[in-house]
Structures are given as structure tokens and as C-alpha cells.
Amino acid sequence: MTDCWFDYKTVIVSGASSGIGKGLVKKLIDEHGCRVIGIARNETKMLKLVEELGAKKRYFSYFLFDVSVRENWKTFADALREQGVQPDILINNAGILPKFDKFLNYSIEDIDRAMQINFYSCVYSMNALLPMLMQSKAAGVVNIASSAALCSLAGTSVYSASKAALKSLTESIREECRGLCYVGLVCPGFTKTDIFSNQKKGNESELSEKALQMVSSSCEHMVNSIINGIWKRKSNMVFGIDARLMNDSNKLFGVLIPMLSSSVIRAAHLEMFSDVFEDTDAAPAGEPLYVQLGKYLKRLLPFSKE
Ligand SMILES: NC(=O)c1ccc[n+]([C@@H]2O[C@H](COP(=O)([O-])OP(=O)(O)OC[C@H]3O[C@@H](n4cnc5c(N)ncnc54)[C@H](OP(=O)(O)O)[C@@H]3O)[C@@H](O)[C@H]2O)c1
């Protein structure tokens, strides 16, 4: 086993039935001897994970519930108390990515759903579990946000807002819990998982497919980075080439990067973003990008009159 602060600890992972959550469960059990309690809704996917764990399945148990319902977290916390389980670490990983679209095309129900699953689920889970976690000498909370929390792009308004809210919440709680509980925030970039399964797919050009592949991380790579980050008790973790680029450049050129990203996405004719740009594609091109870029940079100059 490794010599790591969370070896043999009891870890709760939401969204454990697929993608990043599933990868975290396996690694925590296989390499760190943790006991993991997984949460998700789909039992078929959960049973597949149990099967894949083989002999180590005895270190895994699961609860099936919708994380966006507050009452479910209270019931879950009560069940842990009744069973005498002392959790050490909570990883809020469950999340959804609404279909890329314009803000005005989302229904209020779409927006509520994204906020409930991506943001309020973490509010409810921390509200129900933080007091219990803080009784552990190795207490930790890790919230999986997204690079979308660092830089909002066209077509991702609702997702970005839900993840930015989670980022802010996490950063405040970190200070409030300093010395009592490790609080980590993860902002992954594009990672190859099922989260994109509801996005439109068409005849993407070979070039745009290649570009997407180049900036996307494999799920295994993302999981390794997250586990290493938690091991080092990192506060803010930004993983993936695209995420780092969005983070660094957004700090320097806030407005420019979403503008530049829109131009690149439009030029690549990515089918999954086609609804986002349907009107603007037909609109007159306006000022060329280099003119807009020049104006933007000019505004950054000291003593600029604009
Ligand atoms: N993949 C990426 O490119 C990427 C990038 C940045 C951030 N992230 C974030 O990383 C996290 C994991 O994403 P992923 O890519 O691994 O996605 P994924 O493969 O689609 O997995 C999502 C997990 O969340 C669970 N889940 C979703 N809604 C739920 C609900 N209402 N109640 C309970 N469980 C629910 C799903 O389980 P059931 O279907 O069984 O309920 C599933 O286990 C998400 O928070 C996502 O926003 C992903």
C-alpha cells in the first residue's frame, strides 16, 4: 500500500456508477485500501462496477438515490449513523452536462435541473455530512467542478453557472474549515466519458475530431491526476490542457478568450455546438477577429482612453 493520508479511509463518492466517479472508486479501493460508499441512481451500472471490482467488492457498498433531492441526503446520513459508519472523505462528483445550446433555448426546468444536480446536491450533501466528517482526524471534502467554472463559453451558460457556484461555495467553505477539514476543488477539462452522450453528433470533420481528441484527457489520466492532487492536499486543481489554457488565459484576457473560443468552434463546424451558433453563423461577419483583438489589446494598455 502507499503511504498516503487517505489510505484505508472511508470515502463517499457520488456519481460512482460511471466515468470519473467509477475510476475514483476503483483506484481508492485498489491502490489505497479504502472502503468506498458509492452513490448513483442506475443499479445496472452500479452492479457492473461491483462485478469489475472482483474480490475487492467487499470494500464497496452503494446507495441508489437522486443527489438533487435534499431529503435523500438526510436519509443517507441517518443510515450511516444507524450503521455506525464514520465517513472520512466526501467526493461530490455526480453531475450532468446540459446539451450545448443558447441560454434562451433552455427551459426553466432545464436550468433548475442543472443547478439542482450540479450545485444544490453539493449544498445538501455538505450540509448533511460535514458535521460527521469533521469528527474524523482525516476529514476531507472534494468537489468536482469543471473548467467551465473558470471560463464561460457560448453554449455552456447554465453548466458554467452551476459549476462556478460550486467553485465559490467550495472556496468559502475551505477557509471556514481550515485546520479541521481538507477542502479540495477540481476543475477538469474535457474528459472522455459518457457525459457527452446527450450532445448532438453529426459528421464532424476529421480535423475537428482530431482537435477534440488532442485536448481531451482519458478518464484514467483524469482520475490519476485527481487522486494525486488529493494526496498532495492541493486546494484548487485544474487538470487537462484545455482547462489550464482556459484558466491561465482567462485570468489575462477575460473577455477575449470566450470570443476567441467561439470563433474557433464556429470555424470547426462542430455539430454539437450547431444550435448555439445557428443565427450568428448566418449573420454578417462584422469586424474580423484580428480587428476585435487589436481593439481589445489596446484597451489593456496603460493610459488607454477607452
Ligand atoms: N467528462 C468531462 O469532460 C468533465 C469535464 C469537467 C467536469 N466534469 C464533471 O465531472 C463529474 C463526473 O462526470 P463524468 O464525465 O464522469 O460523467 P458521467 O460518466 O456521465 O457520470 C456522471 C455520474 O453522475 C451520476 N449522476 C448524474 N446525475 C445524478 C443524480 N441526479 N443523482 C445521482 N447520481 C447522478 C451518474 O449516475 P447515474 O446515471 O447512475 O445516476 C454517473 O455516475 C461531473 O460533475 C462533471 O460535471 C466532467
Tab-separated table of C-alpha atoms and ligand atoms in Angstrom:
chain	number	residue	atom	x	y	z
A	1	MET	CA	0.000	0.000	0.000
A	2	THR	CA	1.061	3.578	-0.429
A	3	ASP	CA	1.984	5.937	2.370
A	4	CYS	CA	-0.864	8.337	1.847
A	5	TRP	CA	-3.071	10.249	4.270
A	6	PHE	CA	-6.270	8.660	2.954
A	7	ASP	CA	-5.071	5.024	2.839
A	8	TYR	CA	-7.722	2.724	4.432
A	9	LYS	CA	-10.143	5.612	4.966
A	10	THR	CA	-13.899	5.533	4.327
A	11	VAL	CA	-14.746	7.596	1.267
A	12	ILE	CA	-18.170	8.574	-0.109
A	13	VAL	CA	-18.195	9.088	-3.888
A	14	SER	CA	-21.279	10.452	-5.640
A	15	GLY	CA	-21.700	9.646	-9.322
A	16	ALA	CA	-19.874	6.369	-8.713
A	17	SER	CA	-21.590	4.373	-11.442
A	18	SER	CA	-19.649	5.702	-14.430
A	19	GLY	CA	-16.845	7.885	-15.792
A	20	ILE	CA	-14.620	9.769	-13.380
A	21	GLY	CA	-16.530	8.611	-10.267
A	22	LYS	CA	-16.208	4.950	-11.218
A	23	GLY	CA	-12.485	5.416	-11.884
A	24	LEU	CA	-12.027	7.078	-8.476
A	25	VAL	CA	-13.834	4.213	-6.701
A	26	LYS	CA	-11.589	1.601	-8.323
A	27	LYS	CA	-8.365	3.452	-7.594
A	28	LEU	CA	-9.286	4.263	-3.992
A	29	ILE	CA	-10.022	0.582	-3.340
A	30	ASP	CA	-7.242	-0.996	-5.453
A	31	GLU	CA	-4.362	1.287	-4.555
A	32	HIS	CA	-5.341	2.851	-1.232
A	33	GLY	CA	-7.285	0.103	0.554
A	34	CYS	CA	-10.201	2.490	1.110
A	35	ARG	CA	-13.738	1.489	1.946
A	36	VAL	CA	-15.903	3.274	-0.581
A	37	ILE	CA	-19.593	4.083	-0.403
A	38	GLY	CA	-20.837	4.881	-3.901
A	39	ILE	CA	-23.939	6.886	-4.782
A	40	ALA	CA	-25.816	6.981	-8.117
A	41	ARG	CA	-29.272	6.157	-9.487
A	42	ASN	CA	-28.727	3.392	-12.010
A	43	GLU	CA	-28.410	-0.028	-10.370
A	44	THR	CA	-27.431	-1.854	-13.561
A	45	LYS	CA	-24.359	0.373	-13.948
A	46	MET	CA	-23.585	0.033	-10.244
A	47	LEU	CA	-23.764	-3.783	-10.421
A	48	LYS	CA	-21.345	-3.696	-13.358
A	49	LEU	CA	-18.899	-1.801	-11.177
A	50	VAL	CA	-19.353	-4.342	-8.374
A	51	GLU	CA	-18.584	-7.125	-10.858
A	52	GLU	CA	-15.484	-5.309	-12.126
A	53	LEU	CA	-14.190	-4.927	-8.555
A	54	GLY	CA	-13.973	-8.737	-8.307
A	55	ALA	CA	-12.717	-9.964	-4.922
A	56	LYS	CA	-12.362	-6.369	-3.734
A	57	LYS	CA	-16.110	-5.793	-3.935
A	58	ARG	CA	-16.287	-6.290	-0.173
A	59	TYR	CA	-14.718	-2.844	0.207
A	60	PHE	CA	-17.564	-1.305	-1.770
A	61	SER	CA	-21.167	-0.618	-0.856
A	62	TYR	CA	-23.661	1.596	-2.595
A	63	PHE	CA	-26.794	3.665	-2.141
A	64	LEU	CA	-29.149	4.427	-5.016
A	65	PHE	CA	-30.704	7.869	-4.862
A	66	ASP	CA	-31.091	11.155	-6.693
A	67	VAL	CA	-28.457	13.537	-5.285
A	68	SER	CA	-30.554	16.573	-6.205
A	69	VAL	CA	-33.184	15.789	-3.547
A	70	ARG	CA	-32.301	17.243	-0.142
A	71	GLU	CA	-34.282	14.677	1.838
A	72	ASN	CA	-32.233	11.846	0.276
A	73	TRP	CA	-29.028	13.192	1.840
A	74	LYS	CA	-30.648	13.415	5.262
A	75	THR	CA	-31.865	9.825	4.959
A	76	PHE	CA	-28.391	8.763	3.799
A	77	ALA	CA	-26.669	10.484	6.750
A	78	ASP	CA	-29.146	8.846	9.152
A	79	ALA	CA	-28.436	5.438	7.591
A	80	LEU	CA	-24.682	5.912	8.105
A	81	ARG	CA	-25.257	6.876	11.760
A	82	GLU	CA	-27.518	3.872	12.329
A	83	GLN	CA	-24.922	1.554	10.783
A	84	GLY	CA	-22.174	3.140	12.903
A	85	VAL	CA	-20.205	4.216	9.815
A	86	GLN	CA	-17.766	7.112	10.319
A	87	PRO	CA	-17.036	8.606	6.883
A	88	ASP	CA	-13.700	10.407	6.415
A	89	ILE	CA	-13.934	11.918	2.946
A	90	LEU	CA	-16.781	13.054	0.699
A	91	ILE	CA	-16.217	13.388	-3.055
A	92	ASN	CA	-19.077	15.289	-4.713
A	93	ASN	CA	-18.673	14.097	-8.277
A	94	ALA	CA	-22.204	13.450	-9.642
A	95	GLY	CA	-23.061	15.891	-12.382
A	96	ILE	CA	-24.753	16.435	-15.715
A	97	LEU	CA	-23.865	18.456	-18.787
A	98	PRO	CA	-26.972	20.010	-20.394
A	99	LYS	CA	-26.996	19.944	-24.193
A	100	PHE	CA	-24.891	22.801	-25.578
A	101	ASP	CA	-27.404	25.495	-26.510
A	102	LYS	CA	-28.215	29.164	-26.268
A	103	PHE	CA	-29.409	30.433	-22.877
A	104	LEU	CA	-32.782	31.453	-24.342
A	105	ASN	CA	-33.400	27.935	-25.639
A	106	TYR	CA	-33.164	26.369	-22.170
A	107	SER	CA	-36.432	25.927	-20.300
A	108	ILE	CA	-36.583	26.984	-16.663
A	109	GLU	CA	-36.896	23.245	-15.888
A	110	ASP	CA	-33.582	22.552	-17.713
A	111	ILE	CA	-31.903	25.307	-15.700
A	112	ASP	CA	-33.366	24.138	-12.366
A	113	ARG	CA	-32.277	20.576	-13.083
A	114	ALA	CA	-28.678	21.563	-13.842
A	115	MET	CA	-28.489	23.780	-10.739
A	116	GLN	CA	-30.077	21.095	-8.562
A	117	ILE	CA	-27.798	18.271	-9.703
A	118	ASN	CA	-24.538	20.179	-10.175
A	119	PHE	CA	-24.791	22.717	-7.358
A	120	TYR	CA	-27.560	22.086	-4.802
A	121	SER	CA	-26.653	18.393	-4.489
A	122	CYS	CA	-23.306	19.534	-3.047
A	123	VAL	CA	-25.004	22.059	-0.755
A	124	TYR	CA	-27.261	19.281	0.586
A	125	SER	CA	-24.506	16.684	0.914
A	126	MET	CA	-22.148	19.027	2.773
A	127	ASN	CA	-24.984	20.300	4.948
A	128	ALA	CA	-25.866	16.736	5.944
A	129	LEU	CA	-22.377	15.258	6.189
A	130	LEU	CA	-19.831	17.938	7.161
A	131	PRO	CA	-20.549	17.654	10.916
A	132	MET	CA	-19.954	13.878	10.706
A	133	LEU	CA	-16.853	14.217	8.507
A	134	MET	CA	-15.275	16.700	10.908
A	135	GLN	CA	-15.241	14.048	13.615
A	136	SER	CA	-12.613	12.241	11.534
A	137	LYS	CA	-8.905	13.000	12.012
A	138	ALA	CA	-8.542	12.733	8.218
A	139	ALA	CA	-11.601	14.729	7.210
A	140	GLY	CA	-11.889	15.830	3.593
A	141	VAL	CA	-14.355	17.168	1.052
A	142	VAL	CA	-13.554	17.252	-2.658
A	143	ASN	CA	-15.912	18.966	-5.075
A	144	ILE	CA	-15.642	18.178	-8.768
A	145	ALA	CA	-16.492	21.382	-10.643
A	146	SER	CA	-15.239	21.985	-14.191
A	147	SER	CA	-13.020	24.170	-16.337
A	148	ALA	CA	-16.380	25.744	-17.280
A	149	ALA	CA	-16.297	27.369	-13.829
A	150	LEU	CA	-13.081	29.173	-14.816
A	151	CYS	CA	-14.117	30.461	-18.218
A	152	SER	CA	-17.678	30.517	-19.583
A	153	LEU	CA	-18.085	29.700	-23.254
A	154	ALA	CA	-21.062	30.265	-25.540
A	155	GLY	CA	-23.462	27.332	-25.281
A	156	THR	CA	-22.465	26.443	-21.716
A	157	SER	CA	-24.184	29.243	-19.743
A	158	VAL	CA	-26.177	27.039	-17.395
A	159	TYR	CA	-23.491	24.405	-16.870
A	160	SER	CA	-20.825	27.091	-16.300
A	161	ALA	CA	-23.056	28.924	-13.815
A	162	SER	CA	-23.759	25.748	-11.824
A	163	LYS	CA	-20.059	24.894	-11.650
A	164	ALA	CA	-18.966	28.471	-10.897
A	165	ALA	CA	-21.449	28.496	-7.996
A	166	LEU	CA	-19.898	25.270	-6.734
A	167	LYS	CA	-16.403	26.772	-7.052
A	168	SER	CA	-17.343	29.828	-4.974
A	169	LEU	CA	-19.079	27.733	-2.342
A	170	THR	CA	-16.068	25.433	-2.056
A	171	GLU	CA	-13.578	28.280	-1.713
A	172	SER	CA	-15.533	29.851	1.159
A	173	ILE	CA	-16.036	26.557	2.967
A	174	ARG	CA	-12.314	25.845	2.641
A	175	GLU	CA	-11.490	28.913	4.711
A	176	GLU	CA	-14.226	28.181	7.241
A	177	CYS	CA	-12.925	24.632	7.716
A	178	ARG	CA	-9.194	25.387	7.586
A	179	GLY	CA	-7.369	23.166	10.061
A	180	LEU	CA	-10.445	20.978	10.573
A	181	CYS	CA	-11.101	19.511	7.157
A	182	TYR	CA	-9.231	19.370	3.857
A	183	VAL	CA	-11.357	21.004	1.131
A	184	GLY	CA	-10.325	20.439	-2.484
A	185	LEU	CA	-11.774	21.817	-5.703
A	186	VAL	CA	-11.208	20.034	-9.011
A	187	CYS	CA	-11.738	21.732	-12.368
A	188	PRO	CA	-11.301	19.076	-15.043
A	189	GLY	CA	-11.183	19.885	-18.726
A	190	PHE	CA	-12.725	17.700	-21.465
A	191	THR	CA	-12.509	14.087	-20.332
A	192	LYS	CA	-13.656	11.106	-22.371
A	193	THR	CA	-16.726	9.825	-20.504
A	194	ASP	CA	-20.432	9.211	-21.117
A	195	ILE	CA	-21.259	12.764	-20.058
A	196	PHE	CA	-21.248	13.789	-23.736
A	197	SER	CA	-23.699	11.071	-24.768
A	198	ASN	CA	-26.653	13.506	-24.954
A	199	GLN	CA	-24.797	16.010	-27.134
A	200	LYS	CA	-25.551	16.253	-30.853
A	201	LYS	CA	-23.226	14.346	-33.098
A	202	GLY	CA	-23.001	14.782	-36.842
A	203	ASN	CA	-20.390	14.439	-39.477
A	204	GLU	CA	-17.612	16.176	-37.615
A	205	SER	CA	-14.664	16.837	-39.853
A	206	GLU	CA	-11.621	14.655	-39.304
A	207	LEU	CA	-9.708	17.749	-38.264
A	208	SER	CA	-12.208	18.800	-35.594
A	209	GLU	CA	-12.406	15.212	-34.271
A	210	LYS	CA	-8.601	15.202	-34.035
A	211	ALA	CA	-8.571	18.589	-32.309
A	212	LEU	CA	-11.151	17.376	-29.755
A	213	GLN	CA	-9.159	14.200	-29.145
A	214	MET	CA	-5.998	16.231	-28.676
A	215	VAL	CA	-7.405	18.461	-25.951
A	216	SER	CA	-9.434	15.733	-24.198
A	217	SER	CA	-7.963	13.700	-21.371
A	218	SER	CA	-8.562	9.984	-20.978
A	219	CYS	CA	-10.709	9.138	-17.991
A	220	GLU	CA	-7.857	7.138	-16.459
A	221	HIS	CA	-5.469	10.071	-16.754
A	222	MET	CA	-8.000	12.447	-15.168
A	223	VAL	CA	-8.640	10.019	-12.291
A	224	ASN	CA	-4.887	9.655	-11.651
A	225	SER	CA	-4.456	13.430	-11.600
A	226	ILE	CA	-7.350	13.869	-9.166
A	227	ILE	CA	-6.063	11.175	-6.782
A	228	ASN	CA	-2.532	12.657	-6.883
A	229	GLY	CA	-3.944	16.117	-6.239
A	230	ILE	CA	-5.929	14.954	-3.210
A	231	TRP	CA	-2.863	13.050	-1.969
A	232	LYS	CA	-0.888	16.321	-2.032
A	233	ARG	CA	-3.854	18.102	-0.385
A	234	LYS	CA	-3.995	20.570	-3.255
A	235	SER	CA	-6.623	23.286	-2.890
A	236	ASN	CA	-7.514	24.136	-6.478
A	237	MET	CA	-6.806	21.519	-9.112
A	238	VAL	CA	-7.050	22.420	-12.788
A	239	PHE	CA	-6.429	19.342	-14.939
A	240	GLY	CA	-6.273	18.962	-18.714
A	241	ILE	CA	-4.557	21.042	-21.399
A	242	ASP	CA	-7.803	22.832	-22.299
A	243	ALA	CA	-8.609	23.573	-18.649
A	244	ARG	CA	-5.166	25.033	-17.950
A	245	LEU	CA	-5.318	27.106	-21.100
A	246	MET	CA	-8.780	28.410	-20.197
A	247	ASN	CA	-7.684	29.180	-16.654
A	248	ASP	CA	-4.442	30.987	-17.480
A	249	SER	CA	-5.684	32.893	-20.471
A	250	ASN	CA	-8.976	33.869	-18.837
A	251	LYS	CA	-7.043	35.461	-15.985
A	252	LEU	CA	-5.121	37.568	-18.501
A	253	PHE	CA	-7.750	38.211	-21.147
A	254	GLY	CA	-11.203	37.694	-19.595
A	255	VAL	CA	-13.445	38.749	-22.467
A	256	LEU	CA	-11.159	37.756	-25.278
A	257	ILE	CA	-10.965	34.037	-24.594
A	258	PRO	CA	-14.705	33.243	-24.864
A	259	MET	CA	-14.706	35.387	-28.043
A	260	LEU	CA	-11.755	33.504	-29.482
A	261	SER	CA	-13.231	30.140	-28.456
A	262	SER	CA	-16.494	30.984	-30.255
A	263	SER	CA	-14.563	31.760	-33.428
A	264	VAL	CA	-12.633	28.506	-33.236
A	265	ILE	CA	-15.763	26.424	-32.535
A	266	ARG	CA	-17.650	28.106	-35.387
A	267	ALA	CA	-14.761	27.613	-37.774
A	268	ALA	CA	-14.531	23.924	-36.821
A	269	HIS	CA	-18.297	23.447	-37.550
A	270	LEU	CA	-18.746	21.210	-34.513
A	271	GLU	CA	-22.196	19.652	-34.791
A	272	MET	CA	-22.737	19.610	-31.030
A	273	PHE	CA	-22.488	23.425	-30.986
A	274	SER	CA	-24.602	23.953	-34.128
A	275	ASP	CA	-27.689	25.175	-32.174
A	276	VAL	CA	-25.567	27.675	-30.299
A	277	PHE	CA	-24.341	29.473	-33.373
A	278	GLU	CA	-27.223	28.930	-35.825
A	279	ASP	CA	-28.197	32.636	-36.013
A	280	THR	CA	-24.760	34.133	-35.690
A	281	ASP	CA	-23.419	31.852	-38.447
A	282	ALA	CA	-25.889	33.430	-40.850
A	283	ALA	CA	-25.302	36.974	-39.572
A	284	PRO	CA	-22.870	39.314	-41.339
A	285	ALA	CA	-19.399	38.566	-40.119
A	286	GLY	CA	-18.923	42.018	-38.517
A	287	GLU	CA	-15.417	43.111	-37.724
A	288	PRO	CA	-12.775	40.493	-38.422
A	289	LEU	CA	-11.400	38.837	-35.338
A	290	TYR	CA	-7.975	40.498	-35.687
A	291	VAL	CA	-9.623	43.945	-35.562
A	292	GLN	CA	-11.575	43.000	-32.411
A	293	LEU	CA	-8.375	41.561	-30.943
A	294	GLY	CA	-6.470	44.772	-31.692
A	295	LYS	CA	-9.166	46.883	-30.040
A	296	TYR	CA	-9.222	44.641	-27.019
A	297	LEU	CA	-5.458	44.722	-26.547
A	298	LYS	CA	-5.436	48.494	-26.984
A	299	ARG	CA	-7.891	48.809	-24.110
A	300	LEU	CA	-5.475	46.899	-21.880
A	301	LEU	CA	-2.681	49.411	-22.442
A	302	PRO	CA	-1.960	51.745	-19.542
A	303	PHE	CA	-3.397	55.250	-20.063
A	304	SER	CA	-5.813	53.915	-22.667
A	305	LYS	CA	-8.633	56.434	-23.140
A	306	GLU	CA	-11.308	53.762	-23.780
B	1	LIG	N1	-16.177	14.472	-18.641
B	1	LIG	C1	-15.814	15.756	-18.709
B	1	LIG	O1	-15.334	16.258	-19.753
B	1	LIG	C2	-15.926	16.642	-17.486
B	1	LIG	C3	-15.286	17.892	-17.513
B	1	LIG	C4	-15.397	18.737	-16.416
B	1	LIG	C5	-16.118	18.330	-15.304
B	1	LIG	N2	-16.730	17.113	-15.288
B	1	LIG	C6	-17.502	16.769	-14.091
B	1	LIG	O2	-17.059	15.533	-13.576
B	1	LIG	C7	-18.144	14.873	-12.918
B	1	LIG	C8	-18.248	13.446	-13.421
B	1	LIG	O3	-18.554	13.492	-14.800
B	1	LIG	P1	-18.290	12.273	-15.812
B	1	LIG	O4	-17.662	12.851	-17.011
B	1	LIG	O5	-17.650	11.135	-15.126
B	1	LIG	O6	-19.826	11.939	-16.207
B	1	LIG	P2	-20.630	10.581	-16.353
B	1	LIG	O7	-19.780	9.493	-16.890
B	1	LIG	O8	-21.872	10.954	-17.094
B	1	LIG	O9	-21.004	10.234	-14.832
B	1	LIG	C9	-21.894	11.015	-14.107
B	1	LIG	C10	-22.252	10.284	-12.818
B	1	LIG	O10	-23.142	11.113	-12.064
B	1	LIG	C11	-24.274	10.328	-11.685
B	1	LIG	N3	-25.444	11.198	-11.603
B	1	LIG	C12	-25.875	12.117	-12.513
B	1	LIG	N4	-26.996	12.699	-12.079
B	1	LIG	C13	-27.284	12.142	-10.863
B	1	LIG	C14	-28.329	12.323	-9.921
B	1	LIG	N5	-29.301	13.216	-10.115
B	1	LIG	N6	-28.297	11.593	-8.786
B	1	LIG	C15	-27.324	10.688	-8.565
B	1	LIG	N7	-26.308	10.469	-9.421
B	1	LIG	C16	-26.295	11.181	-10.560
B	1	LIG	C17	-24.408	9.270	-12.770
B	1	LIG	O11	-25.045	8.107	-12.243
B	1	LIG	P3	-26.488	7.546	-12.615
B	1	LIG	O12	-26.716	7.812	-14.063
B	1	LIG	O13	-26.388	6.097	-12.261
B	1	LIG	O14	-27.391	8.266	-11.714
B	1	LIG	C18	-22.945	8.961	-13.062
B	1	LIG	O15	-22.465	8.011	-12.153
B	1	LIG	C19	-19.388	15.722	-13.201
B	1	LIG	O16	-19.672	16.542	-12.097
B	1	LIG	C20	-18.983	16.576	-14.387
B	1	LIG	O17	-19.685	17.815	-14.438
B	1	LIG	C21	-16.650	16.256	-16.353
